[in-house]
PDB file of C-alpha atoms and ligand atoms in Angstrom:
ATOM      1  CA  UNK A  17     -20.225   7.053   6.917  1.00 79.00           C
ATOM      2  CA  UNK A  18     -18.156   8.232   3.956  1.00 94.00           C
ATOM      3  CA  UNK A  19     -18.355   6.715   0.477  1.00 98.00           C
ATOM      4  CA  UNK A  20     -15.587   4.122   0.404  1.00 98.00           C
ATOM      5  CA  UNK A  21     -13.660   2.668  -2.513  1.00 98.00           C
ATOM      6  CA  UNK A  22     -11.133  -0.075  -1.696  1.00 98.00           C
ATOM      7  CA  UNK A  23      -8.275  -0.925  -4.043  1.00 98.00           C
ATOM      8  CA  UNK A  24      -6.128  -3.914  -3.226  1.00 98.00           C
ATOM      9  CA  UNK A  25      -3.465  -5.666  -5.237  1.00 97.00           C
ATOM     10  CA  UNK A  26       0.173  -6.710  -5.351  1.00 96.00           C
ATOM     11  CA  UNK A  27       3.225  -4.421  -5.282  1.00 90.00           C
ATOM     12  CA  UNK A  28       3.717  -2.493  -8.500  1.00 89.00           C
ATOM     13  CA  UNK A  29       0.215  -3.005  -9.901  1.00 94.00           C
ATOM     14  CA  UNK A  30      -0.187   0.776 -10.155  1.00 93.00           C
ATOM     15  CA  UNK A  31      -2.636   1.150  -7.274  1.00 96.00           C
ATOM     16  CA  UNK A  32      -1.345   4.497  -6.058  1.00 94.00           C
ATOM     17  CA  UNK A  33      -1.065   6.067  -9.522  1.00 95.00           C
ATOM     18  CA  UNK A  34      -4.583   4.962 -10.405  1.00 98.00           C
ATOM     19  CA  UNK A  35      -6.133   5.723  -7.026  1.00 98.00           C
ATOM     20  CA  UNK A  36      -4.753   9.279  -7.080  1.00 97.00           C
ATOM     21  CA  UNK A  37      -6.292   9.905 -10.508  1.00 98.00           C
ATOM     22  CA  UNK A  38      -9.649   8.385  -9.547  1.00 98.00           C
ATOM     23  CA  UNK A  39      -9.604  10.509  -6.364  1.00 97.00           C
ATOM     24  CA  UNK A  40      -9.085  13.648  -8.442  1.00 96.00           C
ATOM     25  CA  UNK A  41     -11.788  12.754 -10.942  1.00 97.00           C
ATOM     26  CA  UNK A  42     -14.362  11.855  -8.290  1.00 98.00           C
ATOM     27  CA  UNK A  43     -13.405  14.257  -5.480  1.00 96.00           C
ATOM     28  CA  UNK A  44     -12.426  11.561  -2.982  1.00 97.00           C
ATOM     29  CA  UNK A  45      -9.529  11.674  -0.560  1.00 96.00           C
ATOM     30  CA  UNK A  46      -6.749   9.278  -1.456  1.00 97.00           C
ATOM     31  CA  UNK A  47      -5.476   7.166   1.441  1.00 97.00           C
ATOM     32  CA  UNK A  48      -2.265   5.223   0.831  1.00 97.00           C
ATOM     33  CA  UNK A  49      -2.104   2.587   3.591  1.00 98.00           C
ATOM     34  CA  UNK A  50       1.208   1.149   2.335  1.00 96.00           C
ATOM     35  CA  UNK A  51       2.749   4.511   3.249  1.00 97.00           C
ATOM     36  CA  UNK A  52       1.619   3.982   6.850  1.00 98.00           C
ATOM     37  CA  UNK A  53       3.384   0.587   6.990  1.00 98.00           C
ATOM     38  CA  UNK A  54       6.406   2.255   5.413  1.00 98.00           C
ATOM     39  CA  UNK A  55       6.292   4.990   8.074  1.00 98.00           C
ATOM     40  CA  UNK A  56       6.464   2.358  10.804  1.00 98.00           C
ATOM     41  CA  UNK A  57       9.219   0.566   8.859  1.00 98.00           C
ATOM     42  CA  UNK A  58      11.341   3.724   9.116  1.00 98.00           C
ATOM     43  CA  UNK A  59      10.916   3.578  12.880  1.00 98.00           C
ATOM     44  CA  UNK A  60      12.161  -0.059  12.907  1.00 98.00           C
ATOM     45  CA  UNK A  61      15.099   0.800  10.640  1.00 98.00           C
ATOM     46  CA  UNK A  62      16.072   3.761  12.813  1.00 98.00           C
ATOM     47  CA  UNK A  63      16.004   1.553  15.886  1.00 98.00           C
ATOM     48  CA  UNK A  64      17.914  -1.237  14.135  1.00 98.00           C
ATOM     49  CA  UNK A  65      15.148  -3.767  14.839  1.00 98.00           C
ATOM     50  CA  UNK A  66      15.491  -7.184  13.173  1.00 98.00           C
ATOM     51  CA  UNK A  67      12.258  -7.717  11.171  1.00 98.00           C
ATOM     52  CA  UNK A  68      12.437 -11.471  11.837  1.00 97.00           C
ATOM     53  CA  UNK A  69      12.343 -10.848  15.611  1.00 98.00           C
ATOM     54  CA  UNK A  70       8.590 -10.549  16.137  1.00 98.00           C
ATOM     55  CA  UNK A  71       8.887  -9.716  19.826  1.00 98.00           C
ATOM     56  CA  UNK A  72      11.318  -6.891  19.180  1.00 98.00           C
ATOM     57  CA  UNK A  73       9.089  -5.500  16.420  1.00 98.00           C
ATOM     58  CA  UNK A  74       6.017  -5.673  18.689  1.00 98.00           C
ATOM     59  CA  UNK A  75       7.963  -3.934  21.456  1.00 98.00           C
ATOM     60  CA  UNK A  76       9.231  -1.222  19.095  1.00 98.00           C
ATOM     61  CA  UNK A  77       5.620  -0.471  18.063  1.00 97.00           C
ATOM     62  CA  UNK A  78       4.996   0.929  21.520  1.00 96.00           C
ATOM     63  CA  UNK A  79       6.998   4.095  20.995  1.00 96.00           C
ATOM     64  CA  UNK A  80       5.890   4.784  17.420  1.00 97.00           C
ATOM     65  CA  UNK A  81       3.029   7.044  16.484  1.00 96.00           C
ATOM     66  CA  UNK A  82       2.040   7.231  12.834  1.00 97.00           C
ATOM     67  CA  UNK A  83      -0.351   9.978  11.777  1.00 96.00           C
ATOM     68  CA  UNK A  84      -1.364  11.381   8.442  1.00 95.00           C
ATOM     69  CA  UNK A  85      -2.102  14.827   7.119  1.00 95.00           C
ATOM     70  CA  UNK A  86      -2.594  16.498   3.743  1.00 94.00           C
ATOM     71  CA  UNK A  87      -0.543  19.272   2.142  1.00 95.00           C
ATOM     72  CA  UNK A  88      -2.059  20.646  -1.067  1.00 90.00           C
ATOM     73  CA  UNK A  89      -4.110  17.461  -1.252  1.00 87.00           C
ATOM     74  CA  UNK A  90      -1.048  15.215  -0.993  1.00 92.00           C
ATOM     75  CA  UNK A  91      -0.888  12.684   1.823  1.00 95.00           C
ATOM     76  CA  UNK A  92       1.901  13.233   4.333  1.00 98.00           C
ATOM     77  CA  UNK A  93       3.081  10.634   6.842  1.00 98.00           C
ATOM     78  CA  UNK A  94       4.321  11.691  10.249  1.00 98.00           C
ATOM     79  CA  UNK A  95       6.358   9.395  12.479  1.00 98.00           C
ATOM     80  CA  UNK A  96       6.371  10.663  16.053  1.00 98.00           C
ATOM     81  CA  UNK A  97       5.619  14.113  14.712  1.00 98.00           C
ATOM     82  CA  UNK A  98       8.338  14.131  12.035  1.00 98.00           C
ATOM     83  CA  UNK A  99       7.267  14.325   8.383  1.00 98.00           C
ATOM     84  CA  UNK A 100       8.919  11.233   6.817  1.00 98.00           C
ATOM     85  CA  UNK A 101       7.030  11.320   3.498  1.00 98.00           C
ATOM     86  CA  UNK A 102      10.199  11.896   1.457  1.00 97.00           C
ATOM     87  CA  UNK A 103      11.857   8.790   2.924  1.00 97.00           C
ATOM     88  CA  UNK A 104       9.148   6.226   2.264  1.00 97.00           C
ATOM     89  CA  UNK A 105       9.729   4.984  -1.240  1.00 91.00           C
ATOM     90  CA  UNK A 106      13.020   3.097  -1.123  1.00 88.00           C
ATOM     91  CA  UNK A 107      13.468  -0.663  -1.593  1.00 84.00           C
ATOM     92  CA  UNK A 108      14.932  -0.919   1.908  1.00 93.00           C
ATOM     93  CA  UNK A 109      11.862   0.668   3.485  1.00 96.00           C
ATOM     94  CA  UNK A 110       9.509  -1.355   1.231  1.00 91.00           C
ATOM     95  CA  UNK A 111      11.134  -4.639   2.222  1.00 90.00           C
ATOM     96  CA  UNK A 112      11.072  -3.757   5.914  1.00 96.00           C
ATOM     97  CA  UNK A 113       7.370  -2.825   5.557  1.00 96.00           C
ATOM     98  CA  UNK A 114       6.569  -6.063   3.744  1.00 91.00           C
ATOM     99  CA  UNK A 115       8.255  -8.166   6.443  1.00 94.00           C
ATOM    100  CA  UNK A 116       6.919  -6.339   9.493  1.00 97.00           C
ATOM    101  CA  UNK A 117       3.368  -5.945   8.145  1.00 96.00           C
ATOM    102  CA  UNK A 118       2.888  -9.673   8.832  1.00 95.00           C
ATOM    103  CA  UNK A 119       3.141  -9.021  12.582  1.00 97.00           C
ATOM    104  CA  UNK A 120      -0.211  -8.530  14.414  1.00 96.00           C
ATOM    105  CA  UNK A 121       0.950  -5.625  16.615  1.00 97.00           C
ATOM    106  CA  UNK A 122       2.001  -3.717  13.496  1.00 97.00           C
ATOM    107  CA  UNK A 123      -1.367  -4.226  11.794  1.00 97.00           C
ATOM    108  CA  UNK A 124      -3.339  -3.383  14.932  1.00 96.00           C
ATOM    109  CA  UNK A 125      -1.403  -0.186  15.315  1.00 95.00           C
ATOM    110  CA  UNK A 126      -2.724   1.080  11.945  1.00 97.00           C
ATOM    111  CA  UNK A 127      -6.199  -0.450  11.845  1.00 96.00           C
ATOM    112  CA  UNK A 128      -8.062   2.255  13.752  1.00 92.00           C
ATOM    113  CA  UNK A 129      -6.362   5.059  11.849  1.00 94.00           C
ATOM    114  CA  UNK A 130      -7.461   3.515   8.530  1.00 97.00           C
ATOM    115  CA  UNK A 131     -11.031   2.803   9.620  1.00 97.00           C
ATOM    116  CA  UNK A 132     -11.575   6.205  11.188  1.00 94.00           C
ATOM    117  CA  UNK A 133     -10.474   7.986   7.996  1.00 94.00           C
ATOM    118  CA  UNK A 134     -12.972   5.989   5.946  1.00 97.00           C
ATOM    119  CA  UNK A 135     -15.726   6.657   8.436  1.00 96.00           C
ATOM    120  CA  UNK A 136     -15.373  10.411   8.260  1.00 91.00           C
ATOM    121  CA  UNK A 137     -14.601  11.002   4.596  1.00 94.00           C
ATOM    122  CA  UNK A 138     -15.255   9.858   1.027  1.00 97.00           C
ATOM    123  CA  UNK A 139     -12.065   7.927   0.396  1.00 97.00           C
ATOM    124  CA  UNK A 140     -10.329   5.730  -2.095  1.00 98.00           C
ATOM    125  CA  UNK A 141      -8.014   3.625   0.018  1.00 98.00           C
ATOM    126  CA  UNK A 142      -5.320   1.365  -1.392  1.00 97.00           C
ATOM    127  CA  UNK A 143      -3.471  -1.498   0.265  1.00 97.00           C
ATOM    128  CA  UNK A 144      -3.531  -5.273   0.579  1.00 96.00           C
ATOM    129  CA  UNK A 145      -6.439  -6.017   2.917  1.00 97.00           C
ATOM    130  CA  UNK A 146      -8.752  -3.040   2.513  1.00 98.00           C
ATOM    131  CA  UNK A 147     -11.632  -4.894   0.843  1.00 98.00           C
ATOM    132  CA  UNK A 148     -11.154  -8.091   2.841  1.00 97.00           C
ATOM    133  CA  UNK A 149     -10.415  -6.750   6.310  1.00 97.00           C
ATOM    134  CA  UNK A 150     -10.284  -2.997   6.891  1.00 97.00           C
ATOM    135  CA  UNK A 151     -13.435  -1.962   5.000  1.00 98.00           C
ATOM    136  CA  UNK A 152     -15.446  -5.132   4.393  1.00 97.00           C
ATOM    137  CA  UNK A 153     -18.520  -3.002   3.624  1.00 97.00           C
ATOM    138  CA  UNK A 154     -16.795  -0.680   1.144  1.00 98.00           C
ATOM    139  CA  UNK A 155     -19.136   0.625  -1.557  1.00 98.00           C
ATOM    140  CA  UNK A 156     -16.760  -0.456  -4.335  1.00 98.00           C
ATOM    141  CA  UNK A 157     -13.967  -3.018  -4.173  1.00 98.00           C
ATOM    142  CA  UNK A 158     -11.322  -3.333  -6.856  1.00 98.00           C
ATOM    143  CA  UNK A 159      -8.558  -5.928  -7.081  1.00 98.00           C
ATOM    144  CA  UNK A 160      -5.951  -4.354  -9.343  1.00 98.00           C
ATOM    145  CA  UNK A 161      -3.229  -6.603 -10.631  1.00 98.00           C
ATOM    146  CA  UNK A 162      -0.775  -7.079 -13.524  1.00 98.00           C
ATOM    147  CA  UNK A 163       1.725  -9.761 -14.502  1.00 98.00           C
ATOM    148  CA  UNK A 164       5.063  -9.908 -12.646  1.00 97.00           C
ATOM    149  CA  UNK A 165       6.844  -9.008 -15.908  1.00 97.00           C
ATOM    150  CA  UNK A 166       4.715  -5.898 -16.432  1.00 97.00           C
ATOM    151  CA  UNK A 167       5.087  -4.761 -12.825  1.00 97.00           C
ATOM    152  CA  UNK A 168       8.854  -5.289 -12.858  1.00 97.00           C
ATOM    153  CA  UNK A 169       9.241  -3.380 -16.119  1.00 96.00           C
ATOM    154  CA  UNK A 170       7.193  -0.444 -14.771  1.00 93.00           C
ATOM    155  CA  UNK A 171       9.300  -0.282 -11.615  1.00 90.00           C
ATOM    156  CA  UNK A 172      12.496  -0.563 -13.669  1.00 94.00           C
ATOM    157  CA  UNK A 173      11.460   2.346 -15.925  1.00 94.00           C
ATOM    158  CA  UNK A 174      10.482   4.428 -12.882  1.00 87.00           C
ATOM    159  CA  UNK A 175      13.880   3.906 -11.212  1.00 88.00           C
ATOM    160  CA  UNK A 176      15.781   4.517 -14.465  1.00 92.00           C
ATOM    161  CA  UNK A 177      13.913   7.782 -14.868  1.00 93.00           C
ATOM    162  CA  UNK A 178      15.114   8.821 -11.425  1.00 87.00           C
ATOM    163  CA  UNK A 179      18.652   7.987 -12.559  1.00 92.00           C
ATOM    164  CA  UNK A 180      18.963   5.015 -10.179  1.00 87.00           C
ATOM    165  CA  UNK A 181      21.096   2.039 -11.079  1.00 89.00           C
ATOM    166  CA  UNK A 182      18.972  -1.125 -11.113  1.00 89.00           C
ATOM    167  CA  UNK A 183      18.551  -4.518 -12.759  1.00 94.00           C
ATOM    168  CA  UNK A 184      15.307  -5.853 -14.186  1.00 97.00           C
ATOM    169  CA  UNK A 185      16.132  -9.320 -12.880  1.00 96.00           C
ATOM    170  CA  UNK A 186      16.689  -8.065  -9.327  1.00 94.00           C
ATOM    171  CA  UNK A 187      13.420  -6.148  -9.407  1.00 94.00           C
ATOM    172  CA  UNK A 188      11.492  -9.199 -10.706  1.00 96.00           C
ATOM    173  CA  UNK A 189      12.960 -11.327  -7.935  1.00 95.00           C
ATOM    174  CA  UNK A 190      12.056  -8.717  -5.352  1.00 91.00           C
ATOM    175  CA  UNK A 191       8.478  -8.492  -6.625  1.00 94.00           C
ATOM    176  CA  UNK A 192       8.050 -12.278  -6.564  1.00 96.00           C
ATOM    177  CA  UNK A 193       9.362 -12.435  -3.009  1.00 94.00           C
ATOM    178  CA  UNK A 194       7.122  -9.603  -1.880  1.00 92.00           C
ATOM    179  CA  UNK A 195       4.062 -11.217  -3.527  1.00 94.00           C
ATOM    180  CA  UNK A 196       4.856 -14.479  -1.767  1.00 95.00           C
ATOM    181  CA  UNK A 197       5.167 -12.763   1.615  1.00 93.00           C
ATOM    182  CA  UNK A 198       2.090 -10.555   1.196  1.00 93.00           C
ATOM    183  CA  UNK A 199      -0.087 -13.450  -0.046  1.00 96.00           C
ATOM    184  CA  UNK A 200       0.944 -16.207   2.354  1.00 96.00           C
ATOM    185  CA  UNK A 201       1.172 -14.417   5.695  1.00 95.00           C
ATOM    186  CA  UNK A 202      -1.175 -15.613   8.393  1.00 94.00           C
ATOM    187  CA  UNK A 203      -3.028 -12.399   9.144  1.00 93.00           C
ATOM    188  CA  UNK A 204      -4.760 -10.323   6.520  1.00 95.00           C
ATOM    189  CA  UNK A 205      -2.985 -11.860   3.517  1.00 96.00           C
ATOM    190  CA  UNK A 206      -3.372 -10.215   0.130  1.00 97.00           C
ATOM    191  CA  UNK A 207      -6.268 -11.814  -1.727  1.00 97.00           C
ATOM    192  CA  UNK A 208      -9.163 -10.705  -3.864  1.00 98.00           C
ATOM    193  CA  UNK A 209     -12.329 -10.149  -1.838  1.00 98.00           C
ATOM    194  CA  UNK A 210     -15.163 -12.266  -3.211  1.00 98.00           C
ATOM    195  CA  UNK A 211     -17.144  -9.166  -4.110  1.00 98.00           C
ATOM    196  CA  UNK A 212     -14.199  -7.260  -5.620  1.00 98.00           C
ATOM    197  CA  UNK A 213     -13.979  -6.480  -9.329  1.00 98.00           C
ATOM    198  CA  UNK A 214     -10.804  -7.878 -10.892  1.00 98.00           C
ATOM    199  CA  UNK A 215      -8.898  -5.414 -13.085  1.00 98.00           C
ATOM    200  CA  UNK A 216      -5.767  -6.742 -14.805  1.00 98.00           C
ATOM    201  CA  UNK A 217      -3.851  -3.719 -16.065  1.00 96.00           C
ATOM    202  CA  UNK A 218      -1.105  -5.668 -17.898  1.00 96.00           C
ATOM    203  CA  UNK A 219      -2.374  -4.542 -21.305  1.00 96.00           C
ATOM    204  CA  UNK A 220      -4.185  -1.371 -20.337  1.00 97.00           C
ATOM    205  CA  UNK A 221      -3.091   2.260 -20.392  1.00 96.00           C
ATOM    206  CA  UNK A 222      -3.410   4.408 -17.268  1.00 97.00           C
ATOM    207  CA  UNK A 223      -6.469   6.324 -18.625  1.00 98.00           C
ATOM    208  CA  UNK A 224      -8.137   3.012 -19.519  1.00 98.00           C
ATOM    209  CA  UNK A 225      -7.693   1.693 -15.974  1.00 98.00           C
ATOM    210  CA  UNK A 226      -8.919   4.980 -14.460  1.00 98.00           C
ATOM    211  CA  UNK A 227     -12.017   4.956 -16.702  1.00 98.00           C
ATOM    212  CA  UNK A 228     -12.744   1.327 -15.878  1.00 98.00           C
ATOM    213  CA  UNK A 229     -12.575   1.964 -12.149  1.00 98.00           C
ATOM    214  CA  UNK A 230     -14.506   5.265 -12.319  1.00 98.00           C
ATOM    215  CA  UNK A 231     -17.311   3.425 -14.102  1.00 98.00           C
ATOM    216  CA  UNK A 232     -17.936   1.401 -10.910  1.00 98.00           C
ATOM    217  CA  UNK A 233     -17.887   4.453  -8.626  1.00 98.00           C
ATOM    218  CA  UNK A 234     -20.532   6.979  -7.695  1.00 95.00           C
TER     219      UNK A 234
HETATM  220  O1   DC B 536       1.892  -0.674  -1.230  1.00 67.92           O
HETATM  221  P1   DC B 536       3.285  -0.551  -0.635  1.00 67.92           P
HETATM  222  O2   DC B 536       4.342  -1.200  -1.475  1.00 67.92           O
HETATM  223  O3   DC B 536       3.633   0.858  -0.282  1.00 67.92           O
HETATM  224  O4   DC B 536       3.232  -1.381   0.743  1.00 67.92           O
HETATM  225  C1   DC B 536       4.398  -1.690   1.488  1.00 67.92           C
HETATM  226  C2   DC B 536       4.180  -2.968   2.264  1.00 67.92           C
HETATM  227  O5   DC B 536       3.198  -2.754   3.282  1.00 67.92           O
HETATM  228  C3   DC B 536       3.653  -4.149   1.446  1.00 67.92           C
HETATM  229  O6   DC B 536       4.683  -5.008   1.015  1.00 67.92           O
HETATM  230  C4   DC B 536       2.726  -4.875   2.368  1.00 67.92           C
HETATM  231  C5   DC B 536       2.365  -3.891   3.414  1.00 67.92           C
HETATM  232  N1   DC B 536       0.959  -3.475   3.370  1.00 67.92           N
HETATM  233  C6   DC B 536       0.054  -4.256   4.036  1.00 67.92           C
HETATM  234  O7   DC B 536       0.414  -5.283   4.588  1.00 67.92           O
HETATM  235  N2   DC B 536      -1.261  -3.887   4.098  1.00 67.92           N
HETATM  236  C7   DC B 536      -1.676  -2.776   3.483  1.00 67.92           C
HETATM  237  N3   DC B 536      -2.961  -2.428   3.567  1.00 67.92           N
HETATM  238  C8   DC B 536      -0.760  -1.970   2.764  1.00 67.92           C
HETATM  239  C9   DC B 536       0.558  -2.351   2.713  1.00 67.92           C
END
């Protein structure tokens, strides 16, 4: 069994940024499970599947294979053999992933992949249900959150930097909707595991969050 660190929390809390830095500092492999849901979301978008049509989504899962690999230590997502890593981080893909991740067939499709990675390797894995569902016996569990305002502002700055046109209000609305969906779905909703450490990064710098989390890890 590998040494396992689980980081869960809402969209935009900085999980991936922080987890990557902790992975580097501690020599763990970073596993981004949201990217796996996004990989499947690309499959649904390509096929024109309606995310509200649970049967159609379940059916479409049958001809999708998501696998992961690493190039220079960076996680790559393959959808039916095609590297789709560069296509994952758009709002359209994120929304499709948020909607379809509530469907049992979608979650089951990715469960074994996530568990087998943690079994073989020392990992820091981020997502929504890692501490509560995927790795209930993780060595360290962190629930990383921040206020909606902080998360929206971070996302806004990130998009502006990329030169994308966006509105802070739209982003805040999107984050609230995604929180609502991720936290109220029937299976594996986002919640803090009882034995997880709560880290609210609203008023913390990135190095402060990394140090705080590293202090709990081996
Ligand atoms: O972390 P992210 O924004 O890349 O995740 C995209 C969506 O995938 C998110 O809205 C909810 C879903 N997700 C999930 O249900 N369970 C996970 N472990 C990770 C992500």
